[in-house]
C-alpha cells in the first residue's frame, strides 16, 4: 500500500508517469473517495428500463471497480399492491408477466444477499431477454448462465417470500417518490440533469462524479465503446 504510493510518487517525478496509470489496483490505498452511489428504480418490462440496464448500467458497472461505483436496483416502478388474506397482490403497468419479472428480480437480489456483483449479470440477462409472456423462459436461461439457482428462485416464487420481498421494494419505491421509470438517483439526488446525463452516457457521468483517482476505464475518451 505505502510501497505502491511511494513507487508511484517516484515514477511520477522521475519518469513523468501519472499516479493514476500505476495504481489501478491499489484501490483502497490510493484514495479515500467514496464510491458514487447509484440507485435505479425500474420495472421489469419498461422498454427504457431495459435499454438503460443493458446499454448503460450493466456495461458501466462491469467496467468500473466497486470503489468507484456502488449500484443498487429496486424492481417495482409503478406497480400497485393490495393485501388480501395476509398476502400481497400486485398489478403491474405491463401486465402480470411484469409482476412476475419484478418478483424474480426481488428473489434474485435476496438470493445474492443484495450484492450487485452477484445479481447484476443475471438481471442484465433478464432485461436483455425479457419479452411478454416469457419471464420463466428467461429465468431458466439466465439463471443457468449466471450462477443463480433456478430452483431457489422458483421456490421463492411459489411460496409467499417473493411477494413479501416485492412488497419491500414497493415500500422503498414509495419513499423515493418516483415520477417515471427508469428513475435514477445518484448520491441521494434525483434531478432532470442527473437523469439526462446518466441516460445519455453513464460511464462519463460516473467518471466525472467520482472524486478519487480515475480508474483506467475512465480514461481515453473511449466511453462510446461502452454505449455501443
Ligand atoms: C451503496 O449504496 C447503498 C444504497 O444507497 C448504501 O446503503 C450503501 O451503504 C452503499 N455502499 C457503499 C460501500 O457506499
PDB file of N, CA and C in Angstrom, residues 26-95:
ATOM      1  N   UNK A  26      -4.310  -0.537  -6.575  1.00  0.00           N
ATOM      2  CA  UNK A  26      -4.049  -0.184  -5.175  1.00  0.00           C
ATOM      3  C   UNK A  26      -5.256   0.574  -4.668  1.00  0.00           C
ATOM      4  N   UNK A  27      -6.409  -0.057  -4.819  1.00  0.00           N
ATOM      5  CA  UNK A  27      -7.645   0.701  -4.736  1.00  0.00           C
ATOM      6  C   UNK A  27      -7.877   1.450  -3.437  1.00  0.00           C
ATOM      7  N   UNK A  28      -8.016   0.721  -2.343  1.00  0.00           N
ATOM      8  CA  UNK A  28      -8.339   1.415  -1.096  1.00  0.00           C
ATOM      9  C   UNK A  28      -7.223   2.347  -0.647  1.00  0.00           C
ATOM     10  N   UNK A  29      -6.018   2.029  -1.106  1.00  0.00           N
ATOM     11  CA  UNK A  29      -4.867   2.710  -0.534  1.00  0.00           C
ATOM     12  C   UNK A  29      -4.586   4.063  -1.158  1.00  0.00           C
ATOM     13  N   UNK A  30      -5.017   4.267  -2.382  1.00  0.00           N
ATOM     14  CA  UNK A  30      -4.645   5.492  -3.063  1.00  0.00           C
ATOM     15  C   UNK A  30      -5.671   6.596  -2.867  1.00  0.00           C
ATOM     16  N   UNK A  31      -6.820   6.269  -2.317  1.00  0.00           N
ATOM     17  CA  UNK A  31      -7.854   7.289  -2.219  1.00  0.00           C
ATOM     18  C   UNK A  31      -8.802   6.998  -1.076  1.00  0.00           C
ATOM     19  N   UNK A  32      -9.358   8.042  -0.516  1.00  0.00           N
ATOM     20  CA  UNK A  32     -10.377   7.847   0.495  1.00  0.00           C
ATOM     21  C   UNK A  32     -11.731   8.266  -0.064  1.00  0.00           C
ATOM     22  N   UNK A  33     -11.767   8.490  -1.387  1.00  0.00           N
ATOM     23  CA  UNK A  33     -13.017   8.929  -2.014  1.00  0.00           C
ATOM     24  C   UNK A  33     -14.103   7.874  -1.855  1.00  0.00           C
ATOM     25  N   UNK A  34     -15.320   8.325  -1.645  1.00  0.00           N
ATOM     26  CA  UNK A  34     -16.470   7.425  -1.565  1.00  0.00           C
ATOM     27  C   UNK A  34     -16.863   6.988  -2.974  1.00  0.00           C
ATOM     28  N   UNK A  35     -17.381   5.758  -3.101  1.00  0.00           N
ATOM     29  CA  UNK A  35     -17.907   5.393  -4.419  1.00  0.00           C
ATOM     30  C   UNK A  35     -19.119   6.257  -4.762  1.00  0.00           C
ATOM     31  N   UNK A  36     -19.377   6.419  -6.043  1.00  0.00           N
ATOM     32  CA  UNK A  36     -20.594   7.097  -6.472  1.00  0.00           C
ATOM     33  C   UNK A  36     -21.736   6.106  -6.257  1.00  0.00           C
ATOM     34  N   UNK A  37     -22.739   6.561  -5.533  1.00  0.00           N
ATOM     35  CA  UNK A  37     -23.906   5.725  -5.230  1.00  0.00           C
ATOM     36  C   UNK A  37     -24.951   5.885  -6.320  1.00  0.00           C
ATOM     37  N   UNK A  38     -25.346   4.806  -6.942  1.00  0.00           N
ATOM     38  CA  UNK A  38     -26.418   4.904  -7.931  1.00  0.00           C
ATOM     39  C   UNK A  38     -27.536   3.954  -7.545  1.00  0.00           C
ATOM     40  N   UNK A  39     -28.741   4.476  -7.420  1.00  0.00           N
ATOM     41  CA  UNK A  39     -29.904   3.632  -7.166  1.00  0.00           C
ATOM     42  C   UNK A  39     -30.831   3.733  -8.373  1.00  0.00           C
ATOM     43  N   UNK A  40     -31.185   2.585  -8.928  1.00  0.00           N
ATOM     44  CA  UNK A  40     -32.090   2.552 -10.076  1.00  0.00           C
ATOM     45  C   UNK A  40     -33.444   1.987  -9.659  1.00  0.00           C
ATOM     46  N   UNK A  41     -34.481   2.778  -9.851  1.00  0.00           N
ATOM     47  CA  UNK A  41     -35.856   2.319  -9.664  1.00  0.00           C
ATOM     48  C   UNK A  41     -36.386   1.970 -11.048  1.00  0.00           C
ATOM     49  N   UNK A  42     -36.861   0.741 -11.207  1.00  0.00           N
ATOM     50  CA  UNK A  42     -37.300   0.322 -12.534  1.00  0.00           C
ATOM     51  C   UNK A  42     -38.400  -0.722 -12.402  1.00  0.00           C
ATOM     52  N   UNK A  43     -38.964  -1.104 -13.528  1.00  0.00           N
ATOM     53  CA  UNK A  43     -39.889  -2.233 -13.547  1.00  0.00           C
ATOM     54  C   UNK A  43     -39.469  -3.142 -14.702  1.00  0.00           C
ATOM     55  N   UNK A  44     -39.715  -4.432 -14.543  1.00  0.00           N
ATOM     56  CA  UNK A  44     -39.076  -5.442 -15.390  1.00  0.00           C
ATOM     57  C   UNK A  44     -39.245  -5.224 -16.889  1.00  0.00           C
ATOM     58  N   UNK A  45     -40.417  -4.742 -17.317  1.00  0.00           N
ATOM     59  CA  UNK A  45     -40.670  -4.724 -18.754  1.00  0.00           C
ATOM     60  C   UNK A  45     -40.737  -3.352 -19.395  1.00  0.00           C
ATOM     61  N   UNK A  46     -40.408  -2.299 -18.660  1.00  0.00           N
ATOM     62  CA  UNK A  46     -40.491  -0.998 -19.310  1.00  0.00           C
ATOM     63  C   UNK A  46     -39.333  -0.888 -20.311  1.00  0.00           C
ATOM     64  N   UNK A  47     -39.650  -0.520 -21.555  1.00  0.00           N
ATOM     65  CA  UNK A  47     -38.625  -0.515 -22.609  1.00  0.00           C
ATOM     66  C   UNK A  47     -37.402   0.346 -22.283  1.00  0.00           C
ATOM     67  N   UNK A  48     -37.613   1.546 -21.731  1.00  0.00           N
ATOM     68  CA  UNK A  48     -36.474   2.407 -21.439  1.00  0.00           C
ATOM     69  C   UNK A  48     -35.658   1.875 -20.264  1.00  0.00           C
ATOM     70  N   UNK A  49     -36.306   1.132 -19.368  1.00  0.00           N
ATOM     71  CA  UNK A  49     -35.554   0.494 -18.277  1.00  0.00           C
ATOM     72  C   UNK A  49     -34.640  -0.557 -18.860  1.00  0.00           C
ATOM     73  N   UNK A  50     -35.191  -1.338 -19.784  1.00  0.00           N
ATOM     74  CA  UNK A  50     -34.397  -2.397 -20.404  1.00  0.00           C
ATOM     75  C   UNK A  50     -33.212  -1.812 -21.152  1.00  0.00           C
ATOM     76  N   UNK A  51     -33.478  -0.736 -21.890  1.00  0.00           N
ATOM     77  CA  UNK A  51     -32.394  -0.085 -22.629  1.00  0.00           C
ATOM     78  C   UNK A  51     -31.332   0.449 -21.676  1.00  0.00           C
ATOM     79  N   UNK A  52     -31.778   1.123 -20.608  1.00  0.00           N
ATOM     80  CA  UNK A  52     -30.811   1.704 -19.675  1.00  0.00           C
ATOM     81  C   UNK A  52     -29.955   0.624 -19.016  1.00  0.00           C
ATOM     82  N   UNK A  53     -30.597  -0.437 -18.575  1.00  0.00           N
ATOM     83  CA  UNK A  53     -29.855  -1.504 -17.886  1.00  0.00           C
ATOM     84  C   UNK A  53     -28.861  -2.182 -18.827  1.00  0.00           C
ATOM     85  N   UNK A  54     -29.318  -2.527 -20.026  1.00  0.00           N
ATOM     86  CA  UNK A  54     -28.457  -3.333 -20.901  1.00  0.00           C
ATOM     87  C   UNK A  54     -27.410  -2.518 -21.668  1.00  0.00           C
ATOM     88  N   UNK A  55     -27.692  -1.230 -21.936  1.00  0.00           N
ATOM     89  CA  UNK A  55     -26.715  -0.460 -22.724  1.00  0.00           C
ATOM     90  C   UNK A  55     -25.916   0.547 -21.891  1.00  0.00           C
ATOM     91  N   UNK A  56     -26.396   0.876 -20.680  1.00  0.00           N
ATOM     92  CA  UNK A  56     -25.673   1.861 -19.867  1.00  0.00           C
ATOM     93  C   UNK A  56     -25.219   1.277 -18.522  1.00  0.00           C
ATOM     94  N   UNK A  57     -26.193   0.859 -17.728  1.00  0.00           N
ATOM     95  CA  UNK A  57     -25.855   0.460 -16.365  1.00  0.00           C
ATOM     96  C   UNK A  57     -24.931  -0.755 -16.317  1.00  0.00           C
ATOM     97  N   UNK A  58     -25.296  -1.809 -17.020  1.00  0.00           N
ATOM     98  CA  UNK A  58     -24.501  -3.030 -16.906  1.00  0.00           C
ATOM     99  C   UNK A  58     -23.097  -2.871 -17.493  1.00  0.00           C
ATOM    100  N   UNK A  59     -22.959  -2.294 -18.703  1.00  0.00           N
ATOM    101  CA  UNK A  59     -21.596  -2.094 -19.225  1.00  0.00           C
ATOM    102  C   UNK A  59     -20.753  -1.201 -18.309  1.00  0.00           C
ATOM    103  N   UNK A  60     -21.355  -0.158 -17.746  1.00  0.00           N
ATOM    104  CA  UNK A  60     -20.609   0.739 -16.860  1.00  0.00           C
ATOM    105  C   UNK A  60     -20.223   0.021 -15.570  1.00  0.00           C
ATOM    106  N   UNK A  61     -21.195  -0.703 -15.034  1.00  0.00           N
ATOM    107  CA  UNK A  61     -20.976  -1.461 -13.802  1.00  0.00           C
ATOM    108  C   UNK A  61     -19.835  -2.464 -13.963  1.00  0.00           C
ATOM    109  N   UNK A  62     -19.802  -3.168 -15.088  1.00  0.00           N
ATOM    110  CA  UNK A  62     -18.754  -4.173 -15.280  1.00  0.00           C
ATOM    111  C   UNK A  62     -17.395  -3.524 -15.558  1.00  0.00           C
ATOM    112  N   UNK A  63     -17.408  -2.317 -16.114  1.00  0.00           N
ATOM    113  CA  UNK A  63     -16.140  -1.657 -16.449  1.00  0.00           C
ATOM    114  C   UNK A  63     -15.484  -0.986 -15.240  1.00  0.00           C
ATOM    115  N   UNK A  64     -16.287  -0.630 -14.241  1.00  0.00           N
ATOM    116  CA  UNK A  64     -15.745   0.139 -13.117  1.00  0.00           C
ATOM    117  C   UNK A  64     -15.609  -0.714 -11.853  1.00  0.00           C
ATOM    118  N   UNK A  65     -14.527  -0.510 -11.106  1.00  0.00           N
ATOM    119  CA  UNK A  65     -14.384  -1.238  -9.839  1.00  0.00           C
ATOM    120  C   UNK A  65     -15.384  -0.741  -8.802  1.00  0.00           C
ATOM    121  N   UNK A  66     -15.632  -1.552  -7.785  1.00  0.00           N
ATOM    122  CA  UNK A  66     -16.654  -1.184  -6.795  1.00  0.00           C
ATOM    123  C   UNK A  66     -16.234   0.010  -5.933  1.00  0.00           C
ATOM    124  N   UNK A  67     -14.933   0.339  -5.929  1.00  0.00           N
ATOM    125  CA  UNK A  67     -14.536   1.549  -5.188  1.00  0.00           C
ATOM    126  C   UNK A  67     -15.069   2.799  -5.874  1.00  0.00           C
ATOM    127  N   UNK A  68     -15.436   2.678  -7.169  1.00  0.00           N
ATOM    128  CA  UNK A  68     -15.875   3.842  -7.946  1.00  0.00           C
ATOM    129  C   UNK A  68     -17.402   3.921  -8.031  1.00  0.00           C
ATOM    130  N   UNK A  69     -18.037   2.780  -8.212  1.00  0.00           N
ATOM    131  CA  UNK A  69     -19.493   2.783  -8.430  1.00  0.00           C
ATOM    132  C   UNK A  69     -20.183   1.749  -7.565  1.00  0.00           C
ATOM    133  N   UNK A  70     -21.178   2.194  -6.825  1.00  0.00           N
ATOM    134  CA  UNK A  70     -21.976   1.334  -5.946  1.00  0.00           C
ATOM    135  C   UNK A  70     -23.408   1.321  -6.471  1.00  0.00           C
ATOM    136  N   UNK A  71     -23.813   0.183  -7.013  1.00  0.00           N
ATOM    137  CA  UNK A  71     -25.134   0.092  -7.651  1.00  0.00           C
ATOM    138  C   UNK A  71     -26.143  -0.615  -6.760  1.00  0.00           C
ATOM    139  N   UNK A  72     -27.353  -0.067  -6.718  1.00  0.00           N
ATOM    140  CA  UNK A  72     -28.485  -0.703  -6.051  1.00  0.00           C
ATOM    141  C   UNK A  72     -29.660  -0.642  -7.025  1.00  0.00           C
ATOM    142  N   UNK A  73     -30.403  -1.733  -7.156  1.00  0.00           N
ATOM    143  CA  UNK A  73     -31.579  -1.666  -8.019  1.00  0.00           C
ATOM    144  C   UNK A  73     -32.831  -2.000  -7.218  1.00  0.00           C
ATOM    145  N   UNK A  74     -33.933  -1.370  -7.617  1.00  0.00           N
ATOM    146  CA  UNK A  74     -35.208  -1.569  -6.923  1.00  0.00           C
ATOM    147  C   UNK A  74     -36.280  -1.883  -7.972  1.00  0.00           C
ATOM    148  N   UNK A  75     -36.609  -3.170  -8.137  1.00  0.00           N
ATOM    149  CA  UNK A  75     -37.550  -3.572  -9.182  1.00  0.00           C
ATOM    150  C   UNK A  75     -39.005  -3.486  -8.726  1.00  0.00           C
ATOM    151  N   UNK A  76     -39.642  -2.355  -9.030  1.00  0.00           N
ATOM    152  CA  UNK A  76     -41.055  -2.213  -8.667  1.00  0.00           C
ATOM    153  C   UNK A  76     -41.752  -1.197  -9.563  1.00  0.00           C
ATOM    154  N   UNK A  77     -41.202   0.009  -9.630  1.00  0.00           N
ATOM    155  CA  UNK A  77     -41.748   1.030 -10.525  1.00  0.00           C
ATOM    156  C   UNK A  77     -43.162   1.423 -10.177  1.00  0.00           C
ATOM    157  N   UNK A  78     -44.041   1.385 -11.180  1.00  0.00           N
ATOM    158  CA  UNK A  78     -45.422   1.830 -10.981  1.00  0.00           C
ATOM    159  C   UNK A  78     -46.382   0.673 -10.749  1.00  0.00           C
ATOM    160  N   UNK A  79     -45.890  -0.416 -10.197  1.00  0.00           N
ATOM    161  CA  UNK A  79     -46.797  -1.496  -9.805  1.00  0.00           C
ATOM    162  C   UNK A  79     -47.685  -0.979  -8.669  1.00  0.00           C
ATOM    163  N   UNK A  80     -48.795  -1.668  -8.474  1.00  0.00           N
ATOM    164  CA  UNK A  80     -49.661  -1.337  -7.333  1.00  0.00           C
ATOM    165  C   UNK A  80     -49.828  -2.589  -6.498  1.00  0.00           C
ATOM    166  N   UNK A  81     -50.101  -2.391  -5.221  1.00  0.00           N
ATOM    167  CA  UNK A  81     -50.257  -3.563  -4.363  1.00  0.00           C
ATOM    168  C   UNK A  81     -51.478  -3.408  -3.469  1.00  0.00           C
ATOM    169  N   UNK A  82     -52.055  -4.538  -3.128  1.00  0.00           N
ATOM    170  CA  UNK A  82     -53.082  -4.558  -2.090  1.00  0.00           C
ATOM    171  C   UNK A  82     -52.946  -5.888  -1.365  1.00  0.00           C
ATOM    172  N   UNK A  83     -53.422  -5.883  -0.117  1.00  0.00           N
ATOM    173  CA  UNK A  83     -53.256  -7.065   0.693  1.00  0.00           C
ATOM    174  C   UNK A  83     -54.594  -7.775   0.842  1.00  0.00           C
ATOM    175  N   UNK A  84     -54.599  -9.071   0.488  1.00  0.00           N
ATOM    176  CA  UNK A  84     -55.808  -9.880   0.691  1.00  0.00           C
ATOM    177  C   UNK A  84     -55.428 -11.124   1.460  1.00  0.00           C
ATOM    178  N   UNK A  85     -56.106 -11.406   2.555  1.00  0.00           N
ATOM    179  CA  UNK A  85     -55.798 -12.584   3.384  1.00  0.00           C
ATOM    180  C   UNK A  85     -54.324 -12.672   3.770  1.00  0.00           C
ATOM    181  N   UNK A  86     -53.741 -11.521   4.074  1.00  0.00           N
ATOM    182  CA  UNK A  86     -52.354 -11.523   4.533  1.00  0.00           C
ATOM    183  C   UNK A  86     -51.332 -11.718   3.426  1.00  0.00           C
ATOM    184  N   UNK A  87     -51.789 -11.803   2.175  1.00  0.00           N
ATOM    185  CA  UNK A  87     -50.844 -11.992   1.069  1.00  0.00           C
ATOM    186  C   UNK A  87     -50.908 -10.778   0.146  1.00  0.00           C
ATOM    187  N   UNK A  88     -49.743 -10.276  -0.240  1.00  0.00           N
ATOM    188  CA  UNK A  88     -49.701  -9.124  -1.138  1.00  0.00           C
ATOM    189  C   UNK A  88     -50.014  -9.559  -2.561  1.00  0.00           C
ATOM    190  N   UNK A  89     -50.877  -8.763  -3.209  1.00  0.00           N
ATOM    191  CA  UNK A  89     -51.194  -8.995  -4.627  1.00  0.00           C
ATOM    192  C   UNK A  89     -50.771  -7.746  -5.390  1.00  0.00           C
ATOM    193  N   UNK A  90     -50.259  -7.951  -6.583  1.00  0.00           N
ATOM    194  CA  UNK A  90     -49.713  -6.832  -7.349  1.00  0.00           C
ATOM    195  C   UNK A  90     -50.357  -6.697  -8.725  1.00  0.00           C
ATOM    196  N   UNK A  91     -50.417  -5.449  -9.181  1.00  0.00           N
ATOM    197  CA  UNK A  91     -50.845  -5.163 -10.541  1.00  0.00           C
ATOM    198  C   UNK A  91     -49.727  -4.345 -11.168  1.00  0.00           C
ATOM    199  N   UNK A  92     -49.329  -4.685 -12.373  1.00  0.00           N
ATOM    200  CA  UNK A  92     -48.183  -4.006 -12.983  1.00  0.00           C
ATOM    201  C   UNK A  92     -48.553  -3.321 -14.292  1.00  0.00           C
ATOM    202  N   UNK A  93     -47.817  -2.252 -14.603  1.00  0.00           N
ATOM    203  CA  UNK A  93     -48.068  -1.473 -15.824  1.00  0.00           C
ATOM    204  C   UNK A  93     -48.080  -2.342 -17.071  1.00  0.00           C
ATOM    205  N   UNK A  94     -47.143  -3.281 -17.147  1.00  0.00           N
ATOM    206  CA  UNK A  94     -47.041  -4.109 -18.343  1.00  0.00           C
ATOM    207  C   UNK A  94     -47.608  -5.510 -18.115  1.00  0.00           C
ATOM    208  N   UNK A  95     -48.587  -5.595 -17.228  1.00  0.00           N
ATOM    209  CA  UNK A  95     -49.288  -6.859 -17.047  1.00  0.00           C
ATOM    210  C   UNK A  95     -48.677  -7.788 -16.016  1.00  0.00           C
TER     211      UNK A  95
END
